Coordinates of C-alpha atoms in Angstrom, one line a residue:
M1 CA 47.8 -54.8 -102.0
K2 CA 49.6 -52.0 -103.8
D3 CA 47.8 -48.8 -104.2
D4 CA 49.6 -47.0 -107.4
G5 CA 46.5 -45.5 -108.4
P6 CA 43.5 -46.6 -110.9
D7 CA 46.1 -49.4 -112.1
A8 CA 46.7 -51.1 -108.9
V9 CA 45.8 -54.8 -108.3
I10 CA 45.7 -57.0 -105.2
D11 CA 48.5 -59.8 -104.4
I12 CA 46.7 -62.9 -104.1
A13 CA 49.2 -65.4 -102.4
K14 CA 49.3 -68.9 -101.3
P15 CA 46.7 -69.2 -98.4
V16 CA 49.0 -70.0 -95.3
N17 CA 45.7 -70.9 -93.2
L18 CA 43.8 -73.2 -95.3
A19 CA 43.5 -76.6 -92.6
G20 CA 44.1 -78.9 -95.5
G21 CA 41.1 -79.2 -98.2
L22 CA 40.9 -78.6 -101.9
E23 CA 42.7 -75.9 -103.4
F24 CA 41.6 -75.1 -107.0
S25 CA 43.6 -72.3 -109.5
N26 CA 42.6 -70.8 -112.7
L27 CA 39.9 -73.4 -113.0
T28 CA 38.2 -73.6 -116.5
Y29 CA 35.8 -76.0 -118.1
T30 CA 34.4 -75.6 -121.7
V31 CA 31.6 -77.0 -123.6
I32 CA 30.8 -77.0 -127.0
K33 CA 27.1 -75.8 -127.5
K34 CA 25.3 -75.2 -130.4
V35 CA 23.4 -71.9 -131.1
K36 CA 21.9 -69.9 -134.1
D37 CA 23.6 -67.3 -135.7
V38 CA 22.1 -64.1 -137.3
N39 CA 21.2 -66.4 -140.1
G40 CA 19.3 -68.7 -138.1
N41 CA 21.8 -71.5 -138.7
W42 CA 23.1 -73.7 -135.9
V43 CA 26.5 -73.4 -135.5
K44 CA 29.0 -74.7 -132.7
Q45 CA 30.2 -72.3 -130.0
E46 CA 32.6 -72.8 -127.1
A47 CA 30.7 -72.2 -124.0
D48 CA 32.9 -71.6 -120.1
L49 CA 30.8 -73.3 -117.6
L50 CA 33.7 -72.1 -115.3
H51 CA 36.3 -69.3 -116.3
N52 CA 39.5 -69.0 -114.5
I53 CA 37.8 -69.7 -111.1
T54 CA 40.0 -69.7 -108.2
G55 CA 39.6 -70.6 -104.5
Y56 CA 39.6 -73.4 -101.4
A57 CA 37.5 -75.5 -99.5
A58 CA 38.6 -76.0 -96.3
R59 CA 38.6 -79.1 -94.4
G60 CA 36.0 -79.6 -91.9
C61 CA 33.4 -77.0 -93.4
I62 CA 31.0 -76.8 -95.8
T63 CA 31.4 -74.9 -99.2
A64 CA 28.5 -74.3 -100.8
V65 CA 28.4 -73.4 -104.8
M66 CA 25.2 -71.8 -105.8
G67 CA 24.7 -69.0 -108.4
P68 CA 21.6 -67.1 -110.0
A69 CA 21.2 -68.4 -113.6
P70 CA 18.5 -71.3 -113.9
E71 CA 21.0 -73.2 -116.5
S72 CA 23.4 -73.3 -114.0
R73 CA 21.0 -75.0 -111.5
H74 CA 21.8 -78.9 -111.1
F75 CA 19.5 -81.7 -109.9
W76 CA 20.4 -84.7 -108.0
T77 CA 20.8 -87.1 -110.0
D78 CA 21.9 -89.9 -107.9
D79 CA 19.3 -90.4 -105.8
R80 CA 18.1 -94.1 -107.4
L81 CA 18.5 -96.9 -104.6
F82 CA 17.2 -100.6 -104.6
P83 CA 14.1 -100.1 -103.4
M84 CA 13.6 -103.8 -102.2
L85 CA 16.8 -103.5 -99.7
T86 CA 16.6 -102.0 -96.2
V87 CA 18.4 -98.9 -95.4
Y88 CA 20.6 -101.3 -93.5
E89 CA 21.1 -103.7 -96.4
T90 CA 22.0 -100.7 -98.7
L91 CA 24.6 -99.6 -96.5
M92 CA 26.0 -102.8 -95.8
F93 CA 26.5 -103.7 -99.5
A94 CA 27.9 -100.3 -99.7
A95 CA 30.4 -101.5 -97.1
D96 CA 31.1 -104.5 -98.7
F97 CA 32.1 -102.9 -101.9
R98 CA 34.2 -99.9 -100.5
L99 CA 36.2 -101.4 -97.7
G100 CA 37.4 -104.6 -99.1
S101 CA 39.1 -107.0 -96.7
M102 CA 37.8 -105.2 -93.6
S103 CA 36.2 -108.0 -91.3
T104 CA 32.2 -108.4 -91.6
A105 CA 32.1 -107.3 -88.0
D106 CA 33.9 -104.1 -88.3
K107 CA 31.9 -103.4 -91.5
R108 CA 28.5 -104.0 -89.4
Q109 CA 29.6 -101.9 -86.7
R110 CA 31.0 -99.1 -89.1
V111 CA 27.3 -99.1 -90.8
E112 CA 25.5 -99.3 -87.7
Q113 CA 27.6 -96.0 -86.5
L114 CA 26.7 -94.7 -89.8
I115 CA 23.1 -95.2 -89.5
E116 CA 22.9 -93.6 -86.4
K117 CA 25.2 -90.6 -87.2
L118 CA 22.4 -90.0 -90.0
G119 CA 19.3 -90.4 -88.0
L120 CA 17.8 -93.3 -89.5
S121 CA 17.9 -95.4 -86.7
S122 CA 14.1 -95.6 -86.8
S123 CA 13.9 -96.7 -90.5
R124 CA 16.8 -99.0 -90.1
N125 CA 15.0 -102.1 -91.2
T126 CA 12.6 -100.3 -93.7
Y127 CA 12.6 -100.8 -97.6
I128 CA 13.8 -98.0 -99.5
G129 CA 10.8 -98.2 -101.5
D130 CA 10.0 -96.5 -104.8
E131 CA 6.7 -95.2 -106.8
G132 CA 5.0 -98.6 -106.1
R133 CA 6.3 -99.3 -102.9
R134 CA 6.3 -97.4 -99.5
G135 CA 9.5 -97.2 -98.0
V136 CA 11.6 -94.6 -96.5
S137 CA 10.6 -90.5 -96.8
G138 CA 12.5 -88.3 -99.2
G139 CA 14.8 -86.7 -96.5
E140 CA 15.9 -90.4 -95.3
R141 CA 16.4 -91.4 -98.9
R142 CA 18.5 -88.6 -99.4
R143 CA 20.4 -89.2 -96.0
V144 CA 20.8 -93.0 -97.1
T145 CA 22.4 -91.9 -100.4
I146 CA 24.8 -89.9 -98.8
G147 CA 25.6 -92.8 -96.4
V148 CA 26.9 -95.1 -99.3
G149 CA 28.8 -92.2 -100.8
I150 CA 30.8 -91.8 -97.4
I151 CA 30.7 -95.2 -95.9
H152 CA 34.5 -95.3 -96.5
G153 CA 35.5 -92.0 -94.8
P154 CA 36.1 -89.9 -97.6
S155 CA 38.3 -86.8 -96.8
L156 CA 36.5 -85.1 -99.9
L157 CA 33.0 -85.1 -100.7
F158 CA 31.0 -83.5 -103.5
L159 CA 26.9 -83.5 -103.2
D160 CA 25.0 -82.2 -106.3
E161 CA 21.7 -80.6 -104.6
P162 CA 21.5 -82.7 -101.7
T163 CA 18.4 -80.8 -100.5
S164 CA 16.6 -80.6 -104.0
G165 CA 13.1 -82.1 -104.0
L166 CA 12.5 -82.3 -100.2
D167 CA 10.6 -80.5 -98.1
S168 CA 11.6 -77.7 -95.6
T169 CA 12.0 -79.8 -92.9
S170 CA 13.8 -82.7 -94.6
A171 CA 15.9 -80.4 -96.3
H172 CA 17.1 -79.1 -93.4
S173 CA 17.3 -82.7 -91.3
V174 CA 19.7 -83.6 -94.6
M175 CA 22.0 -80.3 -94.2
E176 CA 22.1 -81.0 -90.3
R177 CA 23.7 -84.6 -91.0
V178 CA 26.0 -83.2 -94.0
H179 CA 27.1 -80.6 -91.5
D180 CA 28.2 -83.3 -88.7
I181 CA 30.0 -85.2 -91.4
A182 CA 31.9 -81.8 -92.4
R183 CA 32.7 -81.2 -88.8
S184 CA 34.1 -85.0 -88.7
G185 CA 36.8 -83.5 -90.6
S186 CA 35.5 -84.4 -94.0
T187 CA 35.9 -81.4 -96.8
V188 CA 31.9 -80.9 -98.3
V189 CA 31.7 -79.1 -101.5
L190 CA 27.7 -79.0 -102.1
T191 CA 25.9 -76.9 -105.1
I192 CA 22.6 -75.6 -103.8
H193 CA 19.6 -73.2 -104.9
Q194 CA 18.0 -70.5 -102.9
P195 CA 19.2 -72.1 -99.7
S196 CA 16.6 -70.8 -97.1
S197 CA 17.9 -69.1 -93.9
R198 CA 17.8 -72.0 -91.4
I199 CA 20.1 -74.2 -94.2
E200 CA 22.1 -70.8 -94.7
V201 CA 23.8 -70.5 -91.0
L202 CA 24.9 -74.2 -91.4
L203 CA 27.0 -73.4 -94.4
D204 CA 30.5 -71.8 -93.9
R205 CA 31.5 -71.0 -97.0
V206 CA 29.6 -69.9 -100.0
I207 CA 30.9 -69.7 -103.6
V208 CA 28.7 -67.5 -106.2
L209 CA 28.8 -67.8 -109.7
A210 CA 27.3 -66.6 -112.6
R211 CA 28.1 -66.8 -116.5
G212 CA 31.2 -69.3 -115.1
Q213 CA 32.5 -66.7 -113.4
L214 CA 33.4 -65.8 -109.6
M215 CA 31.0 -63.4 -108.1
Y216 CA 31.5 -63.8 -104.7
Q217 CA 33.7 -66.6 -102.1
G218 CA 33.7 -66.2 -98.1
A219 CA 31.4 -66.9 -95.5
P220 CA 27.5 -65.8 -95.8
R221 CA 27.7 -63.4 -93.0
D222 CA 29.9 -61.2 -94.7
V223 CA 27.9 -60.8 -98.0
V224 CA 26.6 -58.0 -96.3
G225 CA 29.8 -56.1 -95.9
H226 CA 30.6 -57.3 -99.8
L227 CA 27.4 -55.1 -101.1
G228 CA 28.4 -52.5 -98.9
R229 CA 31.6 -52.1 -100.5
I230 CA 30.2 -51.6 -103.9
G231 CA 27.9 -49.3 -102.8
L232 CA 24.6 -51.1 -101.6
K233 CA 22.9 -51.4 -98.4
V234 CA 20.7 -54.3 -97.8
S235 CA 17.4 -54.0 -95.5
K236 CA 17.5 -55.6 -92.5
S237 CA 13.9 -57.5 -93.5
E238 CA 16.0 -59.0 -96.6
N239 CA 17.8 -62.1 -96.6
P240 CA 21.5 -60.7 -97.9
M241 CA 22.5 -63.6 -99.9
E242 CA 19.1 -63.2 -102.0
Y243 CA 19.3 -59.7 -102.5
F244 CA 23.1 -60.4 -103.6
I245 CA 21.7 -63.1 -106.2
D246 CA 19.1 -60.4 -107.3
V247 CA 22.2 -57.6 -108.0
V248 CA 23.9 -60.1 -109.8
Q249 CA 20.9 -60.7 -112.0
E250 CA 20.5 -57.3 -112.5
Y251 CA 24.1 -56.6 -113.5
D252 CA 23.6 -59.7 -115.8
R253 CA 20.4 -58.0 -117.5
S254 CA 22.5 -55.0 -118.0
D255 CA 25.0 -53.7 -120.6
L256 CA 28.1 -54.4 -118.6
G257 CA 27.1 -57.9 -117.7
V258 CA 28.6 -60.0 -114.4
E259 CA 32.1 -59.2 -115.5
A260 CA 32.0 -56.0 -113.5
L261 CA 31.2 -58.1 -110.5
A262 CA 34.0 -60.8 -111.4
E263 CA 36.6 -58.3 -111.4
F264 CA 35.6 -56.9 -108.3
A265 CA 35.6 -60.2 -106.3
L266 CA 39.3 -60.7 -108.0
T267 CA 40.9 -57.2 -107.6
G268 CA 38.6 -55.0 -105.6
V269 CA 38.0 -52.7 -108.1
R270 CA 34.4 -51.2 -107.3
P271 CA 32.3 -52.1 -110.3
P272 CA 29.7 -49.1 -112.2
L273 CA 26.6 -48.9 -109.8
L274 CA 23.4 -49.1 -111.6
V275 CA 21.3 -46.5 -110.6
A276 CA 17.3 -46.1 -111.6
Y277 CA 16.8 -42.8 -114.2
E278 CA 14.1 -42.0 -111.7
E279 CA 15.1 -41.5 -108.0
M280 CA 14.3 -45.1 -106.4
S281 CA 15.8 -44.7 -102.8
A282 CA 18.0 -42.1 -101.0
S283 CA 21.9 -41.9 -100.9
T284 CA 23.1 -43.9 -98.1
E285 CA 26.1 -43.8 -96.0
L286 CA 28.7 -46.4 -97.3
P287 CA 29.5 -49.0 -94.2
Q288 CA 33.5 -48.7 -93.4
P289 CA 35.7 -51.6 -94.6
K290 CA 37.4 -53.7 -91.7
R291 CA 40.9 -52.7 -92.9
G292 CA 42.3 -49.1 -94.5
S293 CA 39.9 -46.8 -96.0
H294 CA 38.8 -45.6 -99.6
K295 CA 36.9 -42.8 -101.2
Q296 CA 33.9 -42.4 -102.2
A297 CA 32.4 -43.1 -105.9
A298 CA 31.9 -39.9 -107.6
G299 CA 28.0 -39.2 -107.1
G300 CA 27.5 -40.9 -104.0
S301 CA 26.3 -44.6 -103.9
R302 CA 22.7 -45.5 -104.5
A303 CA 20.8 -48.4 -103.6
L304 CA 20.1 -50.7 -106.9
A305 CA 16.9 -50.4 -108.7
K306 CA 15.8 -54.0 -108.9
N307 CA 13.6 -55.0 -111.7
S308 CA 13.1 -51.3 -112.5
P309 CA 11.1 -50.8 -116.0
T310 CA 13.1 -47.4 -116.3
P311 CA 16.2 -46.6 -117.9
V312 CA 19.8 -47.2 -116.2
Y313 CA 23.0 -45.4 -116.1
Y314 CA 26.2 -46.1 -114.7
A315 CA 28.4 -44.5 -112.5
Y316 CA 32.1 -45.2 -113.5
S317 CA 34.9 -45.9 -111.1
S318 CA 38.0 -47.6 -111.0
E319 CA 39.0 -46.9 -107.7
I320 CA 40.1 -50.3 -105.6
L321 CA 38.7 -50.7 -102.3
Q322 CA 41.1 -52.1 -99.7
G323 CA 39.4 -55.0 -97.5
T324 CA 37.3 -56.7 -100.4
P325 CA 37.2 -60.3 -100.0
T326 CA 39.4 -62.5 -102.5
P327 CA 39.4 -66.0 -103.6
H328 CA 42.1 -66.8 -101.1
S329 CA 40.8 -64.7 -98.3
S330 CA 39.2 -66.3 -94.8
D331 CA 38.2 -65.7 -91.2
R332 CA 40.4 -69.1 -90.5
T333 CA 43.9 -68.4 -88.7
L334 CA 45.6 -71.8 -88.9
N335 CA 49.2 -72.5 -89.0
E336 CA 51.0 -73.0 -92.5
D337 CA 51.9 -76.6 -91.7
D338 CA 48.0 -77.3 -91.5
Y339 CA 47.7 -76.5 -95.0
M340 CA 50.9 -78.7 -96.1
T341 CA 49.3 -82.2 -97.7
D342 CA 51.3 -85.2 -97.9
S343 CA 52.0 -84.5 -101.5
M344 CA 53.8 -81.3 -100.4
V345 CA 55.8 -82.9 -97.7
H346 CA 56.6 -86.2 -99.0
P347 CA 55.8 -86.0 -102.5
I348 CA 58.0 -89.0 -103.5
A349 CA 56.5 -91.3 -101.0
T350 CA 53.1 -89.8 -102.0
E351 CA 53.4 -90.8 -105.8
A352 CA 54.6 -94.1 -105.2
Y353 CA 51.4 -94.8 -103.0
R354 CA 49.6 -94.0 -105.9
K355 CA 50.9 -96.4 -107.9
L356 CA 50.5 -99.2 -105.1
T357 CA 47.2 -98.4 -104.0
P358 CA 44.3 -100.6 -105.6
K359 CA 41.8 -98.7 -107.9
F360 CA 39.0 -101.0 -106.3
A361 CA 38.8 -102.6 -102.7
N362 CA 38.4 -106.0 -103.8
S363 CA 39.3 -108.5 -106.1
F364 CA 37.5 -109.9 -109.1
L365 CA 35.7 -113.0 -107.5
P366 CA 34.9 -111.3 -104.0
E367 CA 32.9 -108.3 -105.9
T368 CA 31.5 -110.7 -108.1
W369 CA 30.1 -112.8 -105.5
I370 CA 28.6 -109.7 -103.5
L371 CA 27.1 -108.3 -107.0
M372 CA 25.5 -112.1 -107.1
R373 CA 24.2 -111.5 -103.6
R374 CA 22.6 -108.8 -103.7
N375 CA 20.9 -109.4 -107.5
F376 CA 19.5 -112.5 -105.7
I377 CA 17.8 -110.6 -103.2
N378 CA 16.1 -108.4 -105.2
I379 CA 15.2 -111.6 -107.5
T380 CA 13.3 -113.1 -104.7
R381 CA 12.1 -109.8 -103.2
T382 CA 10.3 -108.6 -106.8
P383 CA 9.1 -112.2 -107.8
E384 CA 6.9 -110.4 -109.8
L385 CA 9.2 -110.7 -113.2
F386 CA 10.3 -114.3 -112.5
V387 CA 6.7 -115.8 -111.7
S388 CA 5.1 -114.0 -114.8
R389 CA 7.4 -115.3 -117.1
L390 CA 6.8 -119.0 -115.5
F391 CA 3.2 -118.3 -115.4
V392 CA 3.4 -117.7 -119.4
L393 CA 5.4 -120.3 -120.2
A394 CA 3.0 -122.9 -118.2
I395 CA 0.0 -121.4 -119.6
M396 CA 1.4 -121.6 -123.2
G397 CA 3.0 -124.8 -122.4
F398 CA -0.6 -126.1 -121.5
M399 CA -2.2 -124.5 -124.6
M400 CA 0.5 -126.1 -127.1
A401 CA 0.1 -129.4 -125.6
T402 CA -3.6 -129.3 -125.6
M403 CA -3.6 -127.9 -129.4
F404 CA -0.7 -130.6 -130.7
W405 CA -2.3 -133.3 -128.7
H406 CA -0.7 -136.4 -129.8
P407 CA 0.0 -135.8 -133.2
K408 CA -1.1 -138.2 -136.4
N409 CA 1.6 -140.3 -138.0
N410 CA 1.3 -138.3 -141.1
T411 CA 2.2 -135.2 -143.3
Q412 CA -0.2 -133.3 -141.0
G413 CA 1.4 -134.5 -137.7
I414 CA 5.1 -133.3 -139.4
T415 CA 3.4 -129.6 -140.1
D416 CA 2.1 -129.7 -136.3
R417 CA 5.5 -130.3 -134.9
V418 CA 7.2 -127.9 -137.1
S419 CA 4.6 -125.3 -136.5
F420 CA 5.2 -125.9 -132.4
F421 CA 9.1 -125.9 -132.9
I422 CA 8.8 -122.3 -134.3
F423 CA 6.2 -120.8 -132.0
T424 CA 8.2 -122.1 -128.8
V425 CA 11.6 -120.8 -130.4
C426 CA 9.7 -117.2 -130.8
L427 CA 7.9 -117.5 -127.2
F428 CA 11.5 -118.0 -125.5
F429 CA 12.5 -115.2 -127.5
F430 CA 9.8 -112.8 -126.5
S431 CA 9.4 -114.2 -122.8
S432 CA 12.6 -112.1 -122.2
N433 CA 11.4 -108.9 -123.1
D434 CA 10.0 -107.8 -119.7
A435 CA 13.9 -107.5 -118.8
V436 CA 14.3 -104.3 -120.9
P437 CA 12.8 -101.7 -118.1
A438 CA 14.5 -103.8 -115.1
F439 CA 18.1 -102.8 -116.6
I440 CA 17.2 -99.5 -117.4
Q441 CA 16.5 -98.9 -113.9
E442 CA 19.4 -100.6 -112.7
R443 CA 21.4 -98.6 -115.0
F444 CA 21.5 -95.5 -113.2
V445 CA 22.5 -97.3 -109.9
F446 CA 25.5 -99.2 -111.8
I447 CA 26.8 -95.6 -113.2
R448 CA 26.9 -94.1 -109.8
E449 CA 28.8 -97.0 -108.1
T450 CA 31.3 -97.3 -110.8
S451 CA 31.9 -93.7 -111.3
H452 CA 33.2 -94.4 -107.2
N453 CA 35.0 -97.5 -108.6
A454 CA 32.5 -99.8 -105.9
Y455 CA 33.3 -102.8 -108.6
R456 CA 34.2 -103.4 -112.3
A457 CA 32.3 -103.3 -115.3
S458 CA 33.3 -106.8 -115.8
S459 CA 32.1 -108.3 -112.4
Y460 CA 28.9 -107.0 -112.8
T461 CA 28.5 -108.4 -116.4
V462 CA 29.3 -111.9 -115.1
A463 CA 27.4 -111.4 -111.8
C464 CA 24.1 -110.5 -113.9
L465 CA 24.3 -113.8 -116.1
I466 CA 25.5 -116.2 -113.5
T467 CA 22.5 -114.9 -111.0
Y468 CA 19.7 -115.3 -113.9
L469 CA 21.4 -119.2 -115.0
P470 CA 18.9 -121.2 -112.2
F471 CA 16.0 -119.0 -112.6
L472 CA 16.2 -119.4 -116.9
A473 CA 16.9 -122.9 -116.3
L474 CA 13.7 -123.5 -114.2
Q475 CA 11.9 -121.6 -116.8
A476 CA 13.0 -124.1 -119.7
A477 CA 12.5 -127.2 -117.5
L478 CA 8.8 -126.1 -116.5
Y479 CA 7.7 -125.9 -120.5
A480 CA 9.7 -128.9 -121.5
V481 CA 8.0 -131.1 -119.1
I482 CA 4.9 -129.8 -119.7
V483 CA 4.9 -130.2 -123.7
W484 CA 7.3 -133.4 -124.2
L485 CA 4.8 -136.3 -123.6
P486 CA 1.7 -134.4 -124.9
L487 CA 3.2 -133.6 -128.3
Q488 CA 4.7 -137.1 -128.3
L489 CA 8.6 -135.9 -129.2
D490 CA 11.2 -138.1 -130.7
G491 CA 14.6 -137.0 -129.9
A492 CA 16.4 -136.7 -127.1
F493 CA 14.6 -134.7 -124.1
G494 CA 18.1 -133.6 -122.6
Y495 CA 19.2 -132.3 -125.7
F496 CA 15.6 -130.4 -125.8
L497 CA 15.9 -129.2 -122.7
L498 CA 19.2 -127.6 -123.4
V499 CA 18.3 -125.9 -126.5
L500 CA 15.3 -124.2 -124.6
Y501 CA 17.9 -123.5 -121.9
V502 CA 20.6 -122.0 -124.3
S503 CA 18.0 -120.0 -126.0
L504 CA 16.8 -118.2 -123.1
I505 CA 20.4 -117.4 -122.0
S506 CA 21.0 -116.0 -125.3
T507 CA 17.8 -113.9 -125.9
N508 CA 18.6 -112.8 -122.3
S509 CA 22.2 -111.7 -123.0
F510 CA 20.5 -109.9 -126.5
V511 CA 17.7 -108.2 -124.2
V512 CA 20.3 -107.1 -121.8
F513 CA 22.6 -105.5 -124.5
V514 CA 19.6 -103.6 -125.9
S515 CA 18.7 -102.1 -122.9
A516 CA 22.5 -101.0 -122.0
V517 CA 22.4 -99.2 -125.4
V518 CA 18.6 -97.5 -125.6
P519 CA 18.3 -94.3 -123.6
N520 CA 14.7 -95.2 -122.0
Y521 CA 12.7 -98.5 -121.8
I522 CA 10.1 -97.2 -124.7
V523 CA 13.0 -97.3 -127.6
G524 CA 14.5 -100.7 -125.8
Y525 CA 10.8 -102.1 -126.3
A526 CA 10.8 -101.1 -129.8
A527 CA 14.5 -101.9 -130.7
V528 CA 13.6 -105.9 -129.6
I529 CA 10.6 -105.8 -131.2
A530 CA 12.1 -104.7 -134.4
C531 CA 15.2 -107.3 -134.2
T532 CA 12.7 -109.9 -132.9
A533 CA 10.4 -109.4 -136.4
L534 CA 13.8 -109.5 -138.2
F535 CA 15.2 -112.5 -136.7
F536 CA 11.8 -114.4 -137.4
L537 CA 11.5 -113.6 -140.8
F538 CA 15.3 -114.6 -141.5
C539 CA 15.4 -117.9 -139.4
G540 CA 14.6 -120.3 -142.0
Y541 CA 11.1 -120.8 -141.3
F542 CA 9.3 -118.9 -144.5
L543 CA 12.5 -119.3 -146.8
S544 CA 15.4 -121.7 -146.4
S545 CA 19.0 -120.5 -146.7
H546 CA 19.2 -121.7 -150.0
A547 CA 16.2 -120.0 -151.2
M548 CA 17.0 -116.6 -149.5
P549 CA 19.0 -113.9 -152.1
R550 CA 22.6 -113.4 -151.4
Y551 CA 22.1 -109.9 -150.4
W552 CA 20.0 -111.3 -147.6
K553 CA 21.5 -114.2 -146.6
W554 CA 23.6 -112.9 -144.0
M555 CA 20.6 -111.7 -141.8
Y556 CA 20.0 -116.5 -141.8
Y557 CA 23.3 -116.4 -139.7
V558 CA 22.5 -113.2 -137.8
S559 CA 19.4 -114.2 -136.6
T560 CA 19.3 -115.9 -133.0
M561 CA 16.3 -118.0 -134.0
T562 CA 17.8 -119.7 -136.5
Y563 CA 20.1 -122.1 -134.4
P564 CA 17.1 -123.1 -131.5
Y565 CA 14.7 -123.7 -134.6
E566 CA 17.3 -126.0 -136.7
G567 CA 18.4 -127.3 -133.5
L568 CA 15.2 -128.5 -132.6
L569 CA 14.2 -129.8 -136.1
M570 CA 17.3 -131.8 -136.2
N571 CA 16.6 -133.7 -132.8
E572 CA 13.2 -134.5 -133.7
Y573 CA 14.0 -135.4 -137.3
Q574 CA 18.0 -136.6 -137.6
Q575 CA 17.1 -140.5 -137.6
N576 CA 16.3 -143.2 -140.0
K577 CA 12.6 -143.4 -138.5
T578 CA 9.7 -142.4 -141.1
F579 CA 7.2 -139.9 -140.0
G580 CA 4.0 -140.4 -142.4
N581 CA 5.9 -142.6 -144.5
V582 CA 8.7 -140.0 -145.1
P583 CA 12.4 -140.4 -143.6
G584 CA 13.4 -137.8 -140.8
N585 CA 16.2 -136.7 -143.0
S586 CA 14.2 -136.4 -145.9
I587 CA 12.4 -133.7 -144.1
L588 CA 15.3 -131.9 -142.8
E589 CA 16.2 -131.7 -146.6
S590 CA 13.4 -130.5 -147.6
L591 CA 13.3 -127.5 -145.2
G592 CA 17.2 -126.8 -146.6
I593 CA 18.5 -128.2 -143.2
G594 CA 21.8 -130.2 -142.8
I595 CA 21.7 -133.7 -141.8
E596 CA 25.3 -134.5 -140.7
H597 CA 25.2 -136.1 -137.2
N598 CA 27.0 -133.7 -135.0
L599 CA 25.8 -130.5 -137.1
K600 CA 23.0 -130.4 -134.1
W601 CA 25.7 -129.8 -131.5
H602 CA 27.1 -126.9 -133.8
K603 CA 24.0 -125.4 -133.3
V604 CA 24.3 -125.5 -129.4
Y605 CA 27.7 -124.0 -130.0
A606 CA 26.5 -121.0 -132.0
I607 CA 23.7 -120.1 -129.5
L608 CA 26.3 -119.9 -126.7
G609 CA 28.5 -118.1 -129.1
W610 CA 25.8 -115.6 -129.6
A611 CA 25.0 -115.2 -125.6
V612 CA 28.9 -114.9 -125.3
L613 CA 29.1 -111.8 -127.9
Y614 CA 26.2 -110.2 -126.4
R615 CA 27.5 -109.8 -123.0
V616 CA 30.6 -109.0 -124.3
L617 CA 29.0 -106.3 -125.9
F618 CA 27.0 -105.6 -123.2
Y619 CA 30.2 -105.2 -120.9
I620 CA 32.0 -102.7 -123.6
V621 CA 29.3 -100.9 -123.6
L622 CA 29.2 -100.6 -119.7
R623 CA 32.8 -99.9 -119.7
F624 CA 33.2 -97.3 -121.9
F625 CA 29.9 -95.7 -122.9
S626 CA 27.8 -95.6 -119.7
K627 CA 29.0 -92.3 -117.8
N628 CA 27.8 -90.0 -115.4
Q629 CA 27.3 -87.2 -118.1
R630 CA 25.4 -83.9 -118.0
K631 CA 23.6 -82.3 -120.7

């Protein structure tokens, strides 16, 4: 530091005492937000969430980021897990995703060690649980989430509000485990809001931010000295960190703003003191800095009058205080070689390693198999969704069988069969609507896992489809067996079953795609119901394709109900047999449906085509638009 009078600055050199970890310099993050101007109009304005922040997070230490502004508080958003998996299974699947080709025995050993390290041995075989199912406690759930993130032994770990929503005991238990993780050699950076005194002693460094600017960086125990250099004294009964946050808030509410404190943190230029118009406290002697000396501010120092309703005035000073902690100060004394990273020592080799290192731990097929195994476990342990569909289809099939029992060989019999076919198509479409909330709940897990490159969106798309195929086949077969004989249906039973099956696949793909687009299940239900009504209207039952207005005819081809409805009718009537003295082909022609022999197979291809299209759209949404974004 050079002392050249009022314009002196502190020279911040590269830290030579940082044992690895994370260093950041002049970090700025700007967002666009809408604000009202003086005329009350909404305009776009840039806002710096981070403004020229410089500092570091040391390896083996916990660095906590905090601030006084309520809008800067981040809540823990990645604490969603599959409720019907046990603690062990959750961590084991995480190991399968993140540890790649490691042997199963080694994965199990690592999971067991992690369970013991996180203090989860007593709940090893307990379900995670959710609002409707009893499972692990909130603190245990948080520790499982942390375990999922560190199963692969990351050197750098970011945690967003790991204690949010937990009681004091659970929060302290979680932070003790995080402290152990840091001491094992990881660099831990976390955000935290108002830590208790018990948690504060577990923090090695704190970075206090306000309005996107750096207020303080250093050990929590050094906050008292930092306040003393400003000219403020902390009473023994008050928590220094909380007091400092109050000071920052007072400056933020004043005309000076937090810029004065940011300047002090960066250069050591003492900020103007806020002094109550009426004396709120007596002058106190400033604590002496550890290194060098400095002059007292003109007029002495005074305690900050917090929350005072009286006017305040400012005692300006451009004095630079020696010994003020700067973004690169630290009480760690290590060798410079400890700070050197591999990229500094072997830059060419490091770049080559980055190019050779795969983005995902597994190839496409193994990770698809892992996803299928997990999906199958979740389905079998939550049978309500599948069993309820079977129950509905069985009941409705029984009702159709008894209502249209042995249709007569006349015009009424033809009408009964046509009514049965359109009802069946609608029933199968509506039976998939209950999948809307299922995927929306799972989407949060998908976003967290894919943000860590646990697996590909493509493998997830394929695994979701394959897992449900046998369950959809059972639903179609149950309904087909119940209604086939009572309705005395002609045509091929195999084709009838196939159309029902591929129809379920198509509708399931459509509902899953909608679930990926909508923000919540309420909007999802509304979108699916609206689309179902449109598909029903334009499927050809009310108006044949030839009778539709030209400007609406495109909806006839878009409707996914068109193809199973016409396919079932073709299977029944595309033959020389007469129905009530009316040839089958004549019935089809009267309904505006073609009578070409192979046309019914084109309907199957069309249904499968729509299923593939919806799955591709589902993949595109997952791959490019499902990101973990904050608002």
